[in-house]
Structures are given as C-alpha cells and as structure tokens.
Amino acid sequence: MEDFLLLEMPIFKPKYKKWKRYGYANAEEKKNLKAALEKSTGGYCMYCFSRIKVDQKLFANLEHAIEKGNSDKLVECIPNIGLSCTLCNQTFKRIGERKRKLSDKMVRQYEENSKCSVENRKQCTIACKELRRLQKSYSGLPGAEIILQPMGIKGSDSGEELALQYNVLNMIFEPAKGRHTYSDKELNFIDTHINRFRLNDSQYRTRQLYDFVQNVIDSNK
Ligand SMILES: [Zn+2]
Ligand SMILES: [Zn+2]
C-alpha cells in the first residue's frame, strides 16, 4: 500500500529543559511538566488523540503510566508521567487496574535498584534502566496492554517500538505494521490498546481526531 495511506502516529517525546524542575506534587513543577508534555503532543491526549487544549485552556490530567499506587517512587518519576484527557485518565486507563497490580517482588526490585529516592529526586528525562525493567514486567501483566506514554514502549518479542498507524482508506487505527514487524502477541497487544482507548469506536470519534490525523499528515509533508 502507498505510504501516505498509512500514517504512523507519533511517539510523544517531551523535551525537558535542564534548568527547569519538573514534578507532580509541587505546583510550580507540575505546571512545568504539564507545559513540556503539552508541547510534545501539540495539544492532544497521548492516548486517544482528542483535543486537550482549547483557547489556551488545558483540559488534561497528568497521567502516571504505571499507576502511582504501585510505589511511592513512581509518584514523582518524570518519565512515568504523561498527559491525557480526563476520560482516558479517569475511565479508560483505569480498566483492569487491579488485575495488573505489580507484585511485591517487582516493586522491591525497582525500589532497591533505581538510583533516585523519594527524598532525593532525580530529574530524569528518560526512563532509567530500572524503570524500563519495571515497564517490561508491567506490560506482561494481564490487563496491561497499554502503550505507555510518554516515550512509548518496545515490544517484548521484536524489540520494535509499539506504534499505531491510521489507515486512511479503511479509516481505522491499527498496529503500525507498515514500518514495523511485530509478533502476533505484539499485534494483539496493540489491538487491545486500540480497543481500550476506543480509537475505532464511532461514539468517541470526534472531528478533533481527524484534525489530529490531518496534523500528522501536514507534519509529514
Ligand atoms: Zn484521551
Ligand atoms: Zn528515575
């Protein structure tokens, strides 16, 4: 199929500034984090691509990719915090949360080996080795078929980044098989993500979604 009929959705890669502080609990740090994340999305939800910025107002929540209830260290872990619309944050993402709770062993491994501590936070701009390892364990749990944001995740079989593409002809989101080779398990993982966030559900499809797709088209020109 022609390339332009398959639009790969971007992986959100925020540009954090060295001279700024980012965080979740502190108001100023939170503001900085929201701004950096918002910029990387162009004003769209990282999970469902609906518009979160309207007339300079931001309708979005900071969203902990791996739920912060799993470990205190995750609360302020910057690469673990994305930006999403209220619906994704409070409804779609929550489904199956209990089923995918990390085991004590996984949490202990992460807490003991990651370099940051709750008292002495590091301003990480990319996921550290231990967060990556934790993401891997998390993604293998039932009900955790979620392409975590920001910065996405890699497939456990192919090592390719898990991505979506918009199929212009069929008007559906699907795994980005145009540019990636995924295993059946990975394809299933991405399809489950698509279903979770209702990306192909006409009830949730908005004009804004097509605007987003149009923006992707424009930025690829
Ligand atoms: Zn959303
Ligand atoms: Zn860290």
Coordinates of C-alpha atoms and ligand atoms in Angstrom, one line a residue:
M1 CA 0.0 0.0 0.0
E2 CA 1.2 3.5 -0.6
D3 CA 2.9 5.0 2.3
F4 CA 0.8 8.1 2.6
L5 CA -2.3 6.0 3.1
L6 CA -0.8 4.6 6.3
L7 CA 0.0 7.3 8.8
E8 CA 2.2 6.3 11.7
M9 CA 1.1 8.0 14.9
P10 CA 4.0 9.8 16.6
I11 CA 5.5 8.6 19.8
F12 CA 5.4 11.5 22.2
K13 CA 8.9 12.7 23.2
P14 CA 8.8 15.6 25.5
K15 CA 11.8 18.0 25.6
Y16 CA 12.6 18.7 29.2
K17 CA 14.8 21.6 30.0
K18 CA 17.8 21.2 32.2
W19 CA 17.2 24.4 34.0
K20 CA 13.6 23.7 34.9
R21 CA 12.3 21.5 37.6
Y22 CA 9.5 19.0 36.9
G23 CA 7.3 17.1 39.3
Y24 CA 3.9 16.1 40.3
A25 CA 3.1 17.3 43.8
N26 CA 4.7 20.7 43.7
A27 CA 2.5 23.3 41.9
E28 CA 5.3 25.0 40.0
E29 CA 7.0 21.7 39.0
K30 CA 3.6 20.4 37.9
K31 CA 3.0 23.4 35.8
N32 CA 6.4 23.0 34.1
L33 CA 5.7 19.3 33.5
K34 CA 2.3 19.9 32.0
A35 CA 3.7 22.5 29.7
A36 CA 6.5 20.3 28.5
L37 CA 4.2 17.4 27.9
E38 CA 1.6 19.5 26.2
K39 CA 4.1 20.9 23.8
S40 CA 5.2 17.4 22.8
T41 CA 1.6 16.5 21.9
G42 CA 0.6 19.7 20.2
G43 CA -2.4 19.8 22.5
Y44 CA -3.8 16.3 22.1
C45 CA -4.3 13.4 24.5
M46 CA -1.4 11.0 24.4
Y47 CA -3.8 8.0 24.5
C48 CA -6.8 8.9 22.4
F49 CA -5.6 11.9 20.5
S50 CA -8.6 14.1 21.4
R51 CA -8.0 17.7 21.8
I52 CA -7.0 18.8 25.3
K53 CA -6.1 22.4 24.6
V54 CA -8.9 24.7 23.7
D55 CA -8.5 28.5 23.6
Q56 CA -5.3 28.4 25.7
K57 CA -7.1 26.3 28.3
L58 CA -5.8 22.9 29.0
F59 CA -8.3 20.2 29.7
A60 CA -5.9 17.5 30.7
N61 CA -4.6 15.4 33.6
L62 CA -1.1 14.3 34.4
E63 CA -1.3 10.6 34.0
H64 CA 1.0 8.1 35.7
A65 CA 1.8 5.4 33.1
I66 CA 2.5 2.8 35.7
E67 CA -0.1 3.6 38.4
K68 CA 1.5 5.6 41.2
G69 CA -0.2 3.4 43.8
N70 CA 2.3 0.7 43.0
S71 CA 5.3 2.6 44.5
D72 CA 5.9 5.9 46.2
K73 CA 8.9 6.3 43.9
L74 CA 6.6 6.4 40.9
V75 CA 4.7 9.4 42.0
E76 CA 7.5 11.8 41.1
C77 CA 9.2 9.8 38.4
I78 CA 9.1 12.1 35.4
P79 CA 9.4 9.6 32.6
N80 CA 6.5 7.8 34.1
I81 CA 4.1 10.8 33.8
G82 CA 2.2 11.6 30.6
L83 CA -0.7 13.8 29.7
S84 CA -4.1 12.7 28.9
C85 CA -7.7 13.8 28.6
T86 CA -10.0 13.3 31.6
L87 CA -11.8 10.4 30.0
C88 CA -8.6 8.4 29.4
N89 CA -7.2 9.3 32.8
Q90 CA -10.2 8.5 34.8
T91 CA -12.0 5.9 32.9
F92 CA -10.3 4.0 30.0
K93 CA -6.9 3.8 31.5
R94 CA -8.3 2.6 34.8
I95 CA -9.9 -0.6 33.5
G96 CA -8.1 -3.6 34.8
E97 CA -6.0 -1.6 37.2
R98 CA -6.3 -4.2 40.0
K99 CA -5.5 -7.1 37.7
R100 CA -2.3 -5.5 36.6
K101 CA -1.0 -4.6 40.1
L102 CA 2.7 -5.1 40.3
S103 CA 3.9 -7.9 42.5
D104 CA 5.8 -7.0 45.7
K105 CA 8.9 -8.6 44.1
M106 CA 8.7 -6.4 41.0
V107 CA 8.3 -3.3 43.2
R108 CA 11.1 -4.2 45.5
Q109 CA 13.5 -4.8 42.6
Y110 CA 12.6 -1.3 41.2
E111 CA 12.8 0.5 44.6
E112 CA 16.1 -1.1 45.6
N113 CA 17.9 -0.6 42.3
S114 CA 16.7 2.7 40.9
K115 CA 19.1 5.5 41.6
C116 CA 16.5 8.0 42.8
S117 CA 14.9 8.1 46.2
V118 CA 11.7 9.8 47.4
E119 CA 13.8 12.3 49.4
N120 CA 16.5 12.8 46.8
R121 CA 14.7 13.0 43.5
K122 CA 16.5 12.9 40.2
Q123 CA 15.2 15.0 37.3
C124 CA 15.2 12.1 34.9
T125 CA 14.5 13.0 31.3
I126 CA 14.5 9.4 30.0
A127 CA 13.5 6.2 31.7
C128 CA 16.3 4.8 33.8
K129 CA 17.2 1.1 33.4
E130 CA 15.1 0.1 36.4
L131 CA 12.0 2.0 35.2
R132 CA 12.5 0.2 31.8
R133 CA 12.7 -3.1 33.6
L134 CA 9.6 -2.3 35.6
Q135 CA 7.7 -1.3 32.4
K136 CA 8.6 -4.7 30.9
S137 CA 7.3 -6.5 33.9
Y138 CA 4.2 -4.4 33.9
S139 CA 3.5 -4.9 30.2
G140 CA 3.5 -8.6 30.7
L141 CA 0.7 -8.5 33.3
P142 CA -2.9 -9.2 32.4
G143 CA -4.8 -6.1 31.5
A144 CA -1.7 -4.0 31.0
E145 CA -1.8 -3.9 27.2
I146 CA -1.1 -0.2 27.1
I147 CA 1.4 1.7 25.1
L148 CA 2.7 3.7 28.0
Q149 CA 3.4 7.4 27.5
P150 CA 5.4 9.4 27.2
M151 CA 8.1 7.9 25.0
G152 CA 6.2 4.6 24.4
I153 CA 7.5 1.1 25.0
K154 CA 9.1 -1.6 22.9
G155 CA 7.7 -5.0 22.1
S156 CA 8.9 -7.9 24.1
D157 CA 9.4 -10.1 21.1
S158 CA 10.6 -7.8 18.3
G159 CA 12.2 -5.1 20.3
E160 CA 10.5 -2.6 17.9
E161 CA 8.7 0.4 19.4
L162 CA 5.0 -0.3 19.6
A163 CA 3.1 2.2 17.4
L164 CA -0.2 2.8 15.8
Q165 CA -1.0 3.8 12.3
Y166 CA -4.0 5.4 10.9
N167 CA -5.3 3.6 7.8
V168 CA -6.7 6.3 5.7
L169 CA -8.5 4.0 3.3
N170 CA -10.3 2.0 5.9
M171 CA -10.4 4.9 8.4
I172 CA -9.2 2.8 11.3
F173 CA -6.4 2.8 13.7
E174 CA -4.3 -0.4 13.6
P175 CA -0.8 -1.6 14.6
A176 CA 1.8 0.2 12.6
K177 CA 2.7 -2.8 10.5
G178 CA 3.6 -0.6 7.6
R179 CA 7.0 0.2 9.1
H180 CA 7.4 -2.4 11.8
T181 CA 7.4 -6.2 12.0
Y182 CA 5.5 -7.3 15.1
S183 CA 4.9 -10.8 16.5
D184 CA 1.3 -12.0 16.9
K185 CA 1.5 -11.3 20.6
E186 CA 2.6 -7.7 19.9
L187 CA -0.1 -7.2 17.3
N188 CA -2.7 -8.4 19.8
F189 CA -1.2 -6.1 22.5
I190 CA -1.6 -3.1 20.2
D191 CA -5.1 -4.1 19.2
T192 CA -6.0 -4.3 22.9
H193 CA -4.6 -0.8 23.4
I194 CA -6.7 0.5 20.5
N195 CA -9.8 -1.1 21.9
R196 CA -9.2 0.2 25.4
F197 CA -9.0 3.8 24.3
R198 CA -11.9 3.3 21.9
L199 CA -9.9 4.6 19.0
N200 CA -12.1 2.9 16.4
D201 CA -15.3 3.4 18.2
S202 CA -17.5 5.9 16.3
Q203 CA -19.1 7.0 19.5
Y204 CA -15.8 8.5 20.6
R205 CA -14.6 9.7 17.3
T206 CA -14.6 13.3 17.0
R207 CA -13.8 16.0 14.5
Q208 CA -10.7 16.6 16.6
L209 CA -9.4 13.2 15.9
Y210 CA -9.4 13.9 12.2
D211 CA -7.8 17.3 12.9
F212 CA -5.1 15.4 14.7
V213 CA -4.7 13.0 11.8
Q214 CA -4.5 16.0 9.5
N215 CA -1.8 17.5 11.6
V216 CA 0.2 14.3 11.4
I217 CA -0.2 14.4 7.6
D218 CA 0.9 18.0 7.5
S219 CA 3.9 17.5 9.7
N220 CA 5.0 14.5 7.5
K221 CA 4.8 16.5 4.2
Ligands
ZN1 ZN -7.8 10.7 25.9
ZN2 ZN 14.4 7.6 37.7

